[in-house]
PDB file of N, CA and C in Angstrom:
ATOM      1  N   MET S   1     119.211 100.509  95.142  1.00 88.00           N
ATOM      2  CA  MET S   1     119.036  99.157  94.867  1.00 88.00           C
ATOM      3  C   MET S   1     119.557  99.255  93.572  1.00 88.00           C
ATOM      4  N   ARG S   2     120.723  98.702  93.224  1.00 89.00           N
ATOM      5  CA  ARG S   2     121.489  98.651  91.604  1.00 89.00           C
ATOM      6  C   ARG S   2     120.143  97.541  90.826  1.00 89.00           C
ATOM      7  N   SER S   3     120.220  97.533  89.362  1.00 89.00           N
ATOM      8  CA  SER S   3     119.391  96.695  89.006  1.00 89.00           C
ATOM      9  C   SER S   3     119.829  95.375  89.171  1.00 89.00           C
ATOM     10  N   GLU S   4     121.032  95.043  88.914  1.00 89.00           N
ATOM     11  CA  GLU S   4     121.955  93.661  89.220  1.00 89.00           C
ATOM     12  C   GLU S   4     121.603  93.217  90.373  1.00 89.00           C
ATOM     13  N   GLU S   5     121.792  94.137  91.744  1.00 90.00           N
ATOM     14  CA  GLU S   5     121.173  93.571  93.115  1.00 90.00           C
ATOM     15  C   GLU S   5     120.195  92.885  93.296  1.00 90.00           C
ATOM     16  N   ALA S   6     118.818  93.357  92.760  1.00 92.00           N
ATOM     17  CA  ALA S   6     117.547  93.036  92.983  1.00 92.00           C
ATOM     18  C   ALA S   6     117.156  91.281  92.622  1.00 92.00           C
ATOM     19  N   LEU S   7     117.014  90.397  93.345  1.00 93.00           N
ATOM     20  CA  LEU S   7     117.290  89.042  93.229  1.00 93.00           C
ATOM     21  C   LEU S   7     115.784  88.985  93.562  1.00 93.00           C
ATOM     22  N   ILE S   8     115.164  87.413  92.920  1.00 96.00           N
ATOM     23  CA  ILE S   8     114.005  86.786  93.564  1.00 96.00           C
ATOM     24  C   ILE S   8     114.244  86.522  95.118  1.00 96.00           C
ATOM     25  N   GLY S   9     113.580  86.510  95.552  1.00 96.00           N
ATOM     26  CA  GLY S   9     113.130  86.327  97.252  1.00 96.00           C
ATOM     27  C   GLY S   9     114.215  87.004  97.997  1.00 96.00           C
ATOM     28  N   MET S  10     114.562  88.564  97.591  1.00 96.00           N
ATOM     29  CA  MET S  10     115.364  89.276  98.277  1.00 96.00           C
ATOM     30  C   MET S  10     114.008  89.802  99.212  1.00 96.00           C
ATOM     31  N   ARG S  11     114.409  90.163 100.614  1.00 97.00           N
ATOM     32  CA  ARG S  11     113.596  91.250 101.373  1.00 97.00           C
ATOM     33  C   ARG S  11     114.044  92.442 100.952  1.00 97.00           C
ATOM     34  N   VAL S  12     113.023  93.730 100.760  1.00 97.00           N
ATOM     35  CA  VAL S  12     112.820  94.825 100.299  1.00 97.00           C
ATOM     36  C   VAL S  12     112.316  96.150 101.115  1.00 97.00           C
ATOM     37  N   ARG S  13     112.886  97.236 101.184  1.00 97.00           N
ATOM     38  CA  ARG S  13     111.748  98.237 102.098  1.00 97.00           C
ATOM     39  C   ARG S  13     111.750  99.315 100.692  1.00 97.00           C
ATOM     40  N   VAL S  14     110.398  99.783 100.809  1.00 97.00           N
ATOM     41  CA  VAL S  14     110.011 100.834  99.789  1.00 97.00           C
ATOM     42  C   VAL S  14     111.137 102.126 100.268  1.00 97.00           C
ATOM     43  N   ARG S  15     111.504 103.144  99.317  1.00 95.00           N
ATOM     44  CA  ARG S  15     112.371 104.181  99.625  1.00 95.00           C
ATOM     45  C   ARG S  15     111.241 105.532 100.064  1.00 95.00           C
ATOM     46  N   ASN S  16     111.544 106.102 101.094  1.00 93.00           N
ATOM     47  CA  ASN S  16     111.158 107.205 101.414  1.00 93.00           C
ATOM     48  C   ASN S  16     110.605 108.476 100.896  1.00 93.00           C
ATOM     49  N   SER S  17     111.306 108.051  99.639  1.00 91.00           N
ATOM     50  CA  SER S  17     111.171 109.221  98.469  1.00 91.00           C
ATOM     51  C   SER S  17     110.136 108.977  97.551  1.00 91.00           C
ATOM     52  N   LEU S  18     109.305 107.746  97.627  1.00 87.00           N
ATOM     53  CA  LEU S  18     108.675 107.040  96.630  1.00 87.00           C
ATOM     54  C   LEU S  18     107.455 108.086  96.592  1.00 87.00           C
ATOM     55  N   LEU S  19     106.895 108.493  95.655  1.00 86.00           N
ATOM     56  CA  LEU S  19     105.699 109.796  95.534  1.00 86.00           C
ATOM     57  C   LEU S  19     104.509 109.480  96.401  1.00 86.00           C
ATOM     58  N   ARG S  20     103.984 108.108  96.353  1.00 90.00           N
ATOM     59  CA  ARG S  20     102.964 107.229  97.064  1.00 90.00           C
ATOM     60  C   ARG S  20     103.598 106.959  98.210  1.00 90.00           C
ATOM     61  N   ALA S  21     102.870 107.965  98.970  1.00 92.00           N
ATOM     62  CA  ALA S  21     103.389 107.973 100.618  1.00 92.00           C
ATOM     63  C   ALA S  21     102.785 107.009 101.411  1.00 92.00           C
ATOM     64  N   ASP S  22     101.340 105.994 100.708  1.00 94.00           N
ATOM     65  CA  ASP S  22     101.201 104.971 101.405  1.00 94.00           C
ATOM     66  C   ASP S  22     101.720 103.609 101.602  1.00 94.00           C
ATOM     67  N   LEU S  23     102.939 103.888 100.612  1.00 95.00           N
ATOM     68  CA  LEU S  23     104.039 102.799 100.378  1.00 95.00           C
ATOM     69  C   LEU S  23     105.369 102.803 100.994  1.00 95.00           C
ATOM     70  N   ARG S  24     105.726 104.096 101.391  1.00 95.00           N
ATOM     71  CA  ARG S  24     106.702 104.367 102.175  1.00 95.00           C
ATOM     72  C   ARG S  24     107.200 103.901 103.159  1.00 95.00           C
ATOM     73  N   GLY S  25     108.409 102.938 102.997  1.00 96.00           N
ATOM     74  CA  GLY S  25     109.019 102.403 104.330  1.00 96.00           C
ATOM     75  C   GLY S  25     108.116 100.982 104.470  1.00 96.00           C
ATOM     76  N   ARG S  26     107.134 100.411 103.247  1.00 96.00           N
ATOM     77  CA  ARG S  26     106.738  99.359 103.500  1.00 96.00           C
ATOM     78  C   ARG S  26     107.651  98.381 103.198  1.00 96.00           C
ATOM     79  N   VAL S  27     107.942  97.085 103.741  1.00 97.00           N
ATOM     80  CA  VAL S  27     108.739  96.117 103.505  1.00 97.00           C
ATOM     81  C   VAL S  27     108.158  94.914 102.498  1.00 97.00           C
ATOM     82  N   GLY S  28     108.666  94.196 101.925  1.00 97.00           N
ATOM     83  CA  GLY S  28     107.923  92.978 101.068  1.00 97.00           C
ATOM     84  C   GLY S  28     109.243  92.136 100.551  1.00 97.00           C
ATOM     85  N   THR S  29     108.839  91.163  99.937  1.00 98.00           N
ATOM     86  CA  THR S  29     109.748  90.035  99.263  1.00 98.00           C
ATOM     87  C   THR S  29     109.524  90.142  97.938  1.00 98.00           C
ATOM     88  N   ILE S  30     110.460  90.647  96.953  1.00 98.00           N
ATOM     89  CA  ILE S  30     110.589  90.403  95.368  1.00 98.00           C
ATOM     90  C   ILE S  30     110.067  88.876  95.050  1.00 98.00           C
ATOM     91  N   LEU S  31     109.481  89.255  94.314  1.00 98.00           N
ATOM     92  CA  LEU S  31     108.177  88.101  93.252  1.00 98.00           C
ATOM     93  C   LEU S  31     109.056  87.857  92.039  1.00 98.00           C
ATOM     94  N   ARG S  32     109.222  88.285  91.579  1.00 97.00           N
ATOM     95  CA  ARG S  32     109.661  88.627  89.758  1.00 97.00           C
ATOM     96  C   ARG S  32     110.171  89.856  89.446  1.00 97.00           C
ATOM     97  N   ARG S  33     111.020  89.115  88.335  1.00 96.00           N
ATOM     98  CA  ARG S  33     111.806  90.415  87.816  1.00 96.00           C
ATOM     99  C   ARG S  33     111.258  90.859  86.211  1.00 96.00           C
ATOM    100  N   LEU S  34     111.136  92.188  86.196  1.00 95.00           N
ATOM    101  CA  LEU S  34     110.778  91.804  84.974  1.00 95.00           C
ATOM    102  C   LEU S  34     111.389  92.969  83.581  1.00 95.00           C
ATOM    103  N   GLY S  35     111.229  92.686  82.654  1.00 91.00           N
ATOM    104  CA  GLY S  35     111.727  93.985  81.912  1.00 91.00           C
ATOM    105  C   GLY S  35     113.013  93.792  81.403  1.00 91.00           C
ATOM    106  N   SER S  36     113.718  94.275  80.928  1.00 88.00           N
ATOM    107  CA  SER S  36     115.338  95.044  80.587  1.00 88.00           C
ATOM    108  C   SER S  36     116.337  94.548  82.160  1.00 88.00           C
ATOM    109  N   PRO S  37     117.267  93.849  82.239  1.00 84.00           N
ATOM    110  CA  PRO S  37     118.349  93.425  83.000  1.00 84.00           C
ATOM    111  C   PRO S  37     118.809  94.706  83.241  1.00 84.00           C
ATOM    112  N   ASP S  38     119.221  95.452  82.287  1.00 85.00           N
ATOM    113  CA  ASP S  38     119.630  96.807  82.891  1.00 85.00           C
ATOM    114  C   ASP S  38     118.409  97.921  83.866  1.00 85.00           C
ATOM    115  N   TYR S  39     117.479  97.491  83.652  1.00 88.00           N
ATOM    116  CA  TYR S  39     116.652  98.746  84.208  1.00 88.00           C
ATOM    117  C   TYR S  39     115.183  97.938  84.405  1.00 88.00           C
ATOM    118  N   VAL S  40     115.744  96.949  85.290  1.00 94.00           N
ATOM    119  CA  VAL S  40     114.460  96.125  85.916  1.00 94.00           C
ATOM    120  C   VAL S  40     112.857  96.934  86.899  1.00 94.00           C
ATOM    121  N   ALA S  41     111.952  96.266  86.725  1.00 96.00           N
ATOM    122  CA  ALA S  41     111.128  96.105  87.183  1.00 96.00           C
ATOM    123  C   ALA S  41     110.872  95.437  88.561  1.00 96.00           C
ATOM    124  N   LEU S  42     110.046  95.388  89.568  1.00 97.00           N
ATOM    125  CA  LEU S  42     109.949  94.374  90.374  1.00 97.00           C
ATOM    126  C   LEU S  42     108.718  94.003  91.001  1.00 97.00           C
ATOM    127  N   ASP S  43     108.373  92.752  91.135  1.00 98.00           N
ATOM    128  CA  ASP S  43     107.012  92.783  91.707  1.00 98.00           C
ATOM    129  C   ASP S  43     107.549  92.333  92.935  1.00 98.00           C
ATOM    130  N   VAL S  44     106.523  92.991  93.487  1.00 98.00           N
ATOM    131  CA  VAL S  44     106.768  93.038  95.384  1.00 98.00           C
ATOM    132  C   VAL S  44     105.893  92.378  96.078  1.00 98.00           C
ATOM    133  N   LEU S  45     105.832  91.140  96.843  1.00 98.00           N
ATOM    134  CA  LEU S  45     105.110  91.041  97.981  1.00 98.00           C
ATOM    135  C   LEU S  45     104.884  91.397  99.157  1.00 98.00           C
ATOM    136  N   LEU S  46     104.418  92.505  99.199  1.00 98.00           N
ATOM    137  CA  LEU S  46     104.633  93.575 100.922  1.00 98.00           C
ATOM    138  C   LEU S  46     103.546  92.565 101.707  1.00 98.00           C
ATOM    139  N   GLU S  47     104.139  92.772 103.045  1.00 96.00           N
ATOM    140  CA  GLU S  47     104.019  92.071 104.169  1.00 96.00           C
ATOM    141  C   GLU S  47     102.136  92.379 104.854  1.00 96.00           C
ATOM    142  N   ASP S  48     101.646  93.212 103.845  1.00 96.00           N
ATOM    143  CA  ASP S  48      99.771  92.978 104.331  1.00 96.00           C
ATOM    144  C   ASP S  48      99.380  92.037 103.207  1.00 96.00           C
ATOM    145  N   GLY S  49     100.195  91.552 102.541  1.00 97.00           N
ATOM    146  CA  GLY S  49      99.768  90.165 101.274  1.00 97.00           C
ATOM    147  C   GLY S  49      99.025  91.248  99.975  1.00 97.00           C
ATOM    148  N   SER S  50      99.507  92.178 100.061  1.00 97.00           N
ATOM    149  CA  SER S  50      99.131  93.434  98.588  1.00 97.00           C
ATOM    150  C   SER S  50     100.605  92.784  97.621  1.00 97.00           C
ATOM    151  N   GLN S  51     100.815  93.062  96.568  1.00 98.00           N
ATOM    152  CA  GLN S  51     101.395  93.241  95.475  1.00 98.00           C
ATOM    153  C   GLN S  51     101.673  94.272  94.969  1.00 98.00           C
ATOM    154  N   GLU S  52     102.811  94.768  94.421  1.00 97.00           N
ATOM    155  CA  GLU S  52     103.232  96.273  93.821  1.00 97.00           C
ATOM    156  C   GLU S  52     103.940  96.387  93.067  1.00 97.00           C
ATOM    157  N   LEU S  53     103.823  96.576  92.273  1.00 97.00           N
ATOM    158  CA  LEU S  53     105.506  96.871  91.319  1.00 97.00           C
ATOM    159  C   LEU S  53     106.146  98.063  91.267  1.00 97.00           C
ATOM    160  N   PHE S  54     107.392  97.952  91.488  1.00 97.00           N
ATOM    161  CA  PHE S  54     108.623  98.896  91.775  1.00 97.00           C
ATOM    162  C   PHE S  54     109.477  99.157  90.744  1.00 97.00           C
ATOM    163  N   TRP S  55     109.789 100.142  90.400  1.00 95.00           N
ATOM    164  CA  TRP S  55     111.009 100.040  89.998  1.00 95.00           C
ATOM    165  C   TRP S  55     112.272 100.135  90.914  1.00 95.00           C
ATOM    166  N   HIS S  56     113.332  99.164  90.411  1.00 94.00           N
ATOM    167  CA  HIS S  56     114.570  98.778  91.195  1.00 94.00           C
ATOM    168  C   HIS S  56     115.049 100.123  91.858  1.00 94.00           C
ATOM    169  N   HIS S  57     115.100 100.999  91.659  1.00 94.00           N
ATOM    170  CA  HIS S  57     115.507 102.046  92.124  1.00 94.00           C
ATOM    171  C   HIS S  57     114.457 102.804  93.568  1.00 94.00           C
ATOM    172  N   GLU S  58     113.509 102.392  93.480  1.00 96.00           N
ATOM    173  CA  GLU S  58     112.483 102.879  94.688  1.00 96.00           C
ATOM    174  C   GLU S  58     112.529 101.863  95.455  1.00 96.00           C
ATOM    175  N   LEU S  59     113.558 100.909  95.458  1.00 96.00           N
ATOM    176  CA  LEU S  59     113.677 100.017  96.848  1.00 96.00           C
ATOM    177  C   LEU S  59     115.002 100.061  97.234  1.00 96.00           C
ATOM    178  N   ASP S  60     114.752  99.344  98.647  1.00 95.00           N
ATOM    179  CA  ASP S  60     116.285  99.371  99.193  1.00 95.00           C
ATOM    180  C   ASP S  60     116.289  97.629  99.734  1.00 95.00           C
ATOM    181  N   ASP S  61     117.598  96.949  99.927  1.00 94.00           N
ATOM    182  CA  ASP S  61     117.821  95.815 100.611  1.00 94.00           C
ATOM    183  C   ASP S  61     117.320  96.259 101.821  1.00 94.00           C
ATOM    184  N   PHE S  62     116.623  95.306 102.537  1.00 93.00           N
ATOM    185  CA  PHE S  62     116.104  95.048 103.800  1.00 93.00           C
ATOM    186  C   PHE S  62     117.090  93.770 104.833  1.00 93.00           C
ATOM    187  N   ALA S  63     117.599  92.981 104.132  1.00 78.00           N
ATOM    188  CA  ALA S  63     118.756  91.811 105.146  1.00 78.00           C
ATOM    189  C   ALA S  63     119.105  92.587 106.069  1.00 78.00           C
ATOM    190  N   GLY S  64     118.943  92.012 107.019  1.00 55.00           N
ATOM    191  CA  GLY S  64     119.766  92.374 108.580  1.00 55.00           C
ATOM    192  C   GLY S  64     119.432  93.894 109.058  1.00 55.00           C
ATOM    193  N   VAL S  65     118.481  94.147 108.242  1.00 52.00           N
ATOM    194  CA  VAL S  65     117.831  95.200 109.413  1.00 52.00           C
ATOM    195  C   VAL S  65     116.418  94.884 110.266  1.00 52.00           C
TER     196      VAL S  65
END
């Protein structure tokens, strides 16, 4: 996902290439955008109720899946 595509409220899936195997493939909703608009970090509420911080390139759009 590109930095400018990541919007608050958007449903996302954690990429399978993420180093933390326990988070790969999990789905959540973007709560906040943090940092530079060109290289944004995203606070994501996962379906199990936990919150994690990701870089934009660690996520994919989950709309319509």
